[in-house]
Short mmCIF file of N, CA and C in Angstrom, two decimals:
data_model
loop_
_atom_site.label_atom_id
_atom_site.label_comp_id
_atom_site.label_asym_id
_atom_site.label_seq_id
_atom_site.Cartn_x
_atom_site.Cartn_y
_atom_site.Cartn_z
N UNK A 1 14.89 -51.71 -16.32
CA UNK A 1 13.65 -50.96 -16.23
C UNK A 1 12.49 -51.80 -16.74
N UNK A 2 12.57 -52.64 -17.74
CA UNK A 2 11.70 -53.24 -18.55
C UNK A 2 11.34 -53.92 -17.28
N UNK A 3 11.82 -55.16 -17.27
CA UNK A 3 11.55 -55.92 -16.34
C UNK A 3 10.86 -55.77 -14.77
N UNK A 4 11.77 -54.44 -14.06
CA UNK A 4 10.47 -54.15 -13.29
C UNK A 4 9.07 -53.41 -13.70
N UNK A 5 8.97 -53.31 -14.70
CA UNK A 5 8.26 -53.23 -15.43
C UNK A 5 7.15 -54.09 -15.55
N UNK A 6 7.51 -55.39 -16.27
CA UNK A 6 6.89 -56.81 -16.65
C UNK A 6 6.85 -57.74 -15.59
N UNK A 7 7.10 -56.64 -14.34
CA UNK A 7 6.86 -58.18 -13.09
C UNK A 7 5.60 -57.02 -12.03
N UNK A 8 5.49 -55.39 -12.69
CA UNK A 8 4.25 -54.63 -11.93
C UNK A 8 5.04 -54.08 -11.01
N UNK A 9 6.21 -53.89 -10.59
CA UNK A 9 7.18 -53.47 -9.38
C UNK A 9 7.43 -51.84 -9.64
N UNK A 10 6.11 -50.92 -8.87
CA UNK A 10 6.62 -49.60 -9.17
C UNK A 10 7.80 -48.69 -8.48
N UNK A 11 8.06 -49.51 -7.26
CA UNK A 11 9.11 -49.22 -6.51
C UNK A 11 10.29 -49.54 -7.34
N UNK A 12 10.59 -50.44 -8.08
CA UNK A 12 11.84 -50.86 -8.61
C UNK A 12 11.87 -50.03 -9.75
N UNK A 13 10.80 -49.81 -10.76
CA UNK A 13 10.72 -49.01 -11.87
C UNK A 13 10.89 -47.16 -11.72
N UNK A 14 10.40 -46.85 -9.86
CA UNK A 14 11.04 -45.92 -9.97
C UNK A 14 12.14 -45.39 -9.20
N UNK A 15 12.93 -46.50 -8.61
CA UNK A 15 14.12 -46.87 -8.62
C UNK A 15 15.61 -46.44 -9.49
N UNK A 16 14.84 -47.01 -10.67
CA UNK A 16 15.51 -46.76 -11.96
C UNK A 16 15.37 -45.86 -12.73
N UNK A 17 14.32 -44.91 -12.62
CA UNK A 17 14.10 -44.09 -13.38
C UNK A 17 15.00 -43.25 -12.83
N UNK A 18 15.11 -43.00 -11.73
CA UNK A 18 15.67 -41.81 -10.50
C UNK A 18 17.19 -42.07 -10.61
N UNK A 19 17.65 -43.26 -11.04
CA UNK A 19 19.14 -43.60 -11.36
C UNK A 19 19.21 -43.40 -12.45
N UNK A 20 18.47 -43.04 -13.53
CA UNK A 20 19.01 -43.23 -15.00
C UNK A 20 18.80 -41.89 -15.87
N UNK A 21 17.86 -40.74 -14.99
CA UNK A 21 17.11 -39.43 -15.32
C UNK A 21 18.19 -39.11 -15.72
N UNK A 22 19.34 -38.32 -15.30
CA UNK A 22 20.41 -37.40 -15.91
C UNK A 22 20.70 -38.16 -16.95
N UNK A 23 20.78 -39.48 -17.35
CA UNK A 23 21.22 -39.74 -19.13
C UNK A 23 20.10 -39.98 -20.03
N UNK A 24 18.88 -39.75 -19.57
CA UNK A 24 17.68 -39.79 -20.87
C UNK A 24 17.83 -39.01 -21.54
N UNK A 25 17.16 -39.05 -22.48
CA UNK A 25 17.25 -38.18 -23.94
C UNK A 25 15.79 -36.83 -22.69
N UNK A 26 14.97 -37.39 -22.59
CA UNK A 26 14.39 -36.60 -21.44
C UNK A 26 14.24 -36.40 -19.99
N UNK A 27 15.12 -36.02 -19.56
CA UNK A 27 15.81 -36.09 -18.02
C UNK A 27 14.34 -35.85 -16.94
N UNK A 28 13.74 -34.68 -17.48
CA UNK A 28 12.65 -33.62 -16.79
C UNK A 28 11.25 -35.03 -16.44
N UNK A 29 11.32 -35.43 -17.50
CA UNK A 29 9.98 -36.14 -17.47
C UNK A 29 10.36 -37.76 -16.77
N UNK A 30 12.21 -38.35 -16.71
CA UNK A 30 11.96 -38.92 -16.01
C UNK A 30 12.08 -38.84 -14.76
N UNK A 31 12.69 -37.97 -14.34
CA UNK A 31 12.32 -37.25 -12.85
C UNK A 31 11.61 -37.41 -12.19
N UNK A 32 10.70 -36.63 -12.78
CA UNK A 32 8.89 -36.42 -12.42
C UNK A 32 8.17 -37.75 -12.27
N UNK A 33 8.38 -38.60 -13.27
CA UNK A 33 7.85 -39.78 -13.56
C UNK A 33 8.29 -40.87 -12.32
N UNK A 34 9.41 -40.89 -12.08
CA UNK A 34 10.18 -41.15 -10.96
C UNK A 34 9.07 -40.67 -9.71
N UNK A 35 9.35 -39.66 -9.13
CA UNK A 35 8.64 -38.98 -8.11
C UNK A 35 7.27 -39.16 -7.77
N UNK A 36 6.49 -39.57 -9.35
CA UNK A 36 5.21 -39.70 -8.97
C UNK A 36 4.97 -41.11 -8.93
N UNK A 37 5.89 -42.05 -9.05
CA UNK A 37 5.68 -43.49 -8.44
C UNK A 37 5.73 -43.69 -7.33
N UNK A 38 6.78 -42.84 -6.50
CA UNK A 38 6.55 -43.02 -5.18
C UNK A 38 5.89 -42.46 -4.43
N UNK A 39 4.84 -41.42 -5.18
CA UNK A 39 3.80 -40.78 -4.42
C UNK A 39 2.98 -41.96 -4.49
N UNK A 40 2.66 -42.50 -5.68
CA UNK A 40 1.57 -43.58 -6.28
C UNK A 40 1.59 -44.45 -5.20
N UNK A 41 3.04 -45.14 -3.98
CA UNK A 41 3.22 -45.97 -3.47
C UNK A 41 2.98 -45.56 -2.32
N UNK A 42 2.89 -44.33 -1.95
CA UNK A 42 2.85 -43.82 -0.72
C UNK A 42 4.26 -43.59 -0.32
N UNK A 43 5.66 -43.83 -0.81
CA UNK A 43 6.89 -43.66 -0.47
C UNK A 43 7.64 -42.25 -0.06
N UNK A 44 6.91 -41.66 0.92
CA UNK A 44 7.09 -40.25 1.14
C UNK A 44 8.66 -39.86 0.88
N UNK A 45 9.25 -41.19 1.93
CA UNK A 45 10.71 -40.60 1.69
C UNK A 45 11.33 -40.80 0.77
N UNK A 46 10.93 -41.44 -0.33
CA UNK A 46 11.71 -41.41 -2.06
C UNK A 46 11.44 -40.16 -2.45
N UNK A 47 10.09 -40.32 -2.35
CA UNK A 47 9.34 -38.84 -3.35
C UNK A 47 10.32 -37.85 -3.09
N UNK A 48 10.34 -37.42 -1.16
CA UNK A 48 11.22 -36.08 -1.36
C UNK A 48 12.79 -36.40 -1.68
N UNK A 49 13.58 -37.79 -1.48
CA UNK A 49 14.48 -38.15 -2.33
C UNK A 49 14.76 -37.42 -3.84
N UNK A 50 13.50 -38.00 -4.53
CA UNK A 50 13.47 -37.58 -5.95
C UNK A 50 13.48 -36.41 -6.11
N UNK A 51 12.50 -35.66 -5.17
CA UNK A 51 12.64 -34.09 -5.93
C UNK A 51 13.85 -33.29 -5.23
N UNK A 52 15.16 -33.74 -4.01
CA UNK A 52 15.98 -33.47 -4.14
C UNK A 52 17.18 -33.43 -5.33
N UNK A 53 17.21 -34.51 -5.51
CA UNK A 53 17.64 -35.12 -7.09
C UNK A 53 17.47 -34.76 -8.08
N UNK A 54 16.10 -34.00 -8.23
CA UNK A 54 15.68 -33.40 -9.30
C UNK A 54 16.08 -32.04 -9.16
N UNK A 55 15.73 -31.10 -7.98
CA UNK A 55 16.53 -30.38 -7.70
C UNK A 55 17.86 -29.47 -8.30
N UNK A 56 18.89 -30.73 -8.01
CA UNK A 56 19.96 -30.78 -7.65
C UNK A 56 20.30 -30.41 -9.11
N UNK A 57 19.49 -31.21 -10.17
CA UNK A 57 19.77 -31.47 -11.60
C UNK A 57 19.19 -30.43 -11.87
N UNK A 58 18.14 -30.17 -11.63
CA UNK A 58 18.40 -28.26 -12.69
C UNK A 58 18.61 -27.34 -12.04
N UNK A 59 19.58 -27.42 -10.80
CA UNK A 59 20.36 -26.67 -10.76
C UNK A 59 21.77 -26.49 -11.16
N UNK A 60 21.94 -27.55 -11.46
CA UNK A 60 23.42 -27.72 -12.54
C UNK A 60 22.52 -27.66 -14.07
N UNK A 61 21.62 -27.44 -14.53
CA UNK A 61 21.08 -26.91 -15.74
C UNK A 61 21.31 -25.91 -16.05
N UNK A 62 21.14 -25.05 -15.06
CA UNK A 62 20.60 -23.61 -14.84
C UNK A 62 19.08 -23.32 -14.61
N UNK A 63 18.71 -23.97 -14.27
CA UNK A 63 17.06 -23.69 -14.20
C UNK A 63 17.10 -23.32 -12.65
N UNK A 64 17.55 -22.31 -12.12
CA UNK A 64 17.54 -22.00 -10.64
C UNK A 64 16.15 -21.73 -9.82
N UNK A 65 15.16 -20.76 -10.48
CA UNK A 65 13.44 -20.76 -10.13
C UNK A 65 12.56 -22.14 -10.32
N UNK A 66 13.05 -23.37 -10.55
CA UNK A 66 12.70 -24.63 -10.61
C UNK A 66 13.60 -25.32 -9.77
N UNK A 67 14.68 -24.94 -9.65
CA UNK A 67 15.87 -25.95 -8.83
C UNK A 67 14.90 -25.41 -7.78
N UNK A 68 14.84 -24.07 -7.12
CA UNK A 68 14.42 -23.66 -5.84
C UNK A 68 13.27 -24.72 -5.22
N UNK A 69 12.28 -24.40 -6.84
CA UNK A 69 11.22 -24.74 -6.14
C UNK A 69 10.92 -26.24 -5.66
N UNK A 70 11.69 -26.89 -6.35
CA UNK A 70 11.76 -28.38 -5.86
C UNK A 70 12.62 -28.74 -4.84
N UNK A 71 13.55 -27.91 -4.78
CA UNK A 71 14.41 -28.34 -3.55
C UNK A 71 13.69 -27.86 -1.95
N UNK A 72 12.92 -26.76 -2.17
CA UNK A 72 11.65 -26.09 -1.13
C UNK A 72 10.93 -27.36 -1.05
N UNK A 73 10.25 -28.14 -1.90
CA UNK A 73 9.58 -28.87 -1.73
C UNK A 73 10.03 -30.67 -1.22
N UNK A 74 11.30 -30.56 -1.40
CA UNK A 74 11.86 -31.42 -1.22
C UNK A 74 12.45 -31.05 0.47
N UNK A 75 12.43 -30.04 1.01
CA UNK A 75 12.86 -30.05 2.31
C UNK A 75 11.61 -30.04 2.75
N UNK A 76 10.52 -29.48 2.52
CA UNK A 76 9.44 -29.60 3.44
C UNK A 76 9.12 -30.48 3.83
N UNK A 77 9.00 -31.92 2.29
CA UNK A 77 8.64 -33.16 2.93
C UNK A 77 9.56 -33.69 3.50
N UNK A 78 10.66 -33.65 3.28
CA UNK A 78 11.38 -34.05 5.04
C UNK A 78 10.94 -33.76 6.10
N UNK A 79 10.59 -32.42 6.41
CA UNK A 79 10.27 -32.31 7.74
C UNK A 79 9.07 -32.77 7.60
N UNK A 80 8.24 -32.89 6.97
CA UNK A 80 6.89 -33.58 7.00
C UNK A 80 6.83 -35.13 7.90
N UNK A 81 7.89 -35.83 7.40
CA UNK A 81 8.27 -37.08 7.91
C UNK A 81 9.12 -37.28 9.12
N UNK A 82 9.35 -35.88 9.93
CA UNK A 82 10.39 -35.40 10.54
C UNK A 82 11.78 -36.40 10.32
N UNK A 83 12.34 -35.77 9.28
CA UNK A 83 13.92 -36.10 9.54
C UNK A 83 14.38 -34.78 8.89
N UNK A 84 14.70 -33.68 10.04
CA UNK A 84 15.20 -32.54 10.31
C UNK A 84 16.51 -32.68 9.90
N UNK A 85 17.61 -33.71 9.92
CA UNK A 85 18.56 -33.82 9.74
C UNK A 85 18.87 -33.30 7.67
N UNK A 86 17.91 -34.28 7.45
CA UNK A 86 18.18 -34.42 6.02
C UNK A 86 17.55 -33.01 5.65
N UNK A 87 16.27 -32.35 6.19
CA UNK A 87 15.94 -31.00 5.72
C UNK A 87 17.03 -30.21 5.52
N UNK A 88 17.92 -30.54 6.52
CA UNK A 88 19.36 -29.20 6.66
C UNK A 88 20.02 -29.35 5.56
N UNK A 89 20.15 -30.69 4.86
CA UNK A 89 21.20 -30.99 3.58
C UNK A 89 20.30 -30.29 2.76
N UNK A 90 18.98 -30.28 2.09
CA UNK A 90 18.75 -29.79 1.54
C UNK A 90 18.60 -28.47 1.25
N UNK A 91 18.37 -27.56 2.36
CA UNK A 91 18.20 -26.45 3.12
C UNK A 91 19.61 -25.60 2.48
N UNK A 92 20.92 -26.66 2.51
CA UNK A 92 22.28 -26.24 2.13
C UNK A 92 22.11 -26.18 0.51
N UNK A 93 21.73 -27.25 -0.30
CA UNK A 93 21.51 -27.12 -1.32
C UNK A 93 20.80 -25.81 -2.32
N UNK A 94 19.53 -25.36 -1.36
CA UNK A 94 19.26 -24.38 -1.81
C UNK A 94 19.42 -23.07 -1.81
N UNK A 95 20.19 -22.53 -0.37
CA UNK A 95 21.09 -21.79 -0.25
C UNK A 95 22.18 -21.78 -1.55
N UNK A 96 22.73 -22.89 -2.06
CA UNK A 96 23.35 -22.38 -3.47
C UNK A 96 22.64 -22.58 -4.73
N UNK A 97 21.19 -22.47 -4.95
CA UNK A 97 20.54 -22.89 -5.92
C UNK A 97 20.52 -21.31 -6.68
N UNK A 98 21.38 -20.38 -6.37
CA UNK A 98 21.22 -19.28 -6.98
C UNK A 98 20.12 -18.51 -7.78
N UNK A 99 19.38 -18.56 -6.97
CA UNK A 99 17.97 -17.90 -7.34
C UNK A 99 17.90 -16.81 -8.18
#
């Protein structure tokens, strides 16, 4: 992380954040932090990557009215980018996000 860090690489830094969120001491903030690098980059399809991911993770929290709402937001921008395919995985995901 450091290192893409110390070379300016926000793609790589949030890369890593998005691989390493479930073992931080603060999962939530690196998530987010994650997600908003690849907005920063314009990386549409990480972003909704990330907030699947993020998703996914508080819905194994229990945070189901936050799992929803990111996983909603995480299928939209799929179809935003049209890849309908991947909306449906998510689409499945939130169908069990137990609202």
């Amino acid at each position: 992380l450091q290192l893409f860090r110390d070379v300016g690489s926000r793609l790589g830094e949030a890369n890593v954040l998005l691989a390493v969120a479930p073992f931080e001491e603060q999962p939530a903030q690196a998530f987010t932090r994650a997600i908003s690098l690849y907005e920063d980059i314009g990386d549409r399809y990480s972003a909704a990557r990330g907030l699947y991911y993020y998703g996914l993770w508080l819905r194994d929290q229990g945070h189901a009215d936050e799992a929803y709402a990111a996983l909603s937001q995480s299928r939209d921008a799929f179809l935003a980018i049209d890849l309908p395919q991947v909306a449906a995985v998510v689409e499945g995901a939130l169908e069990n996000a137990n609202r």
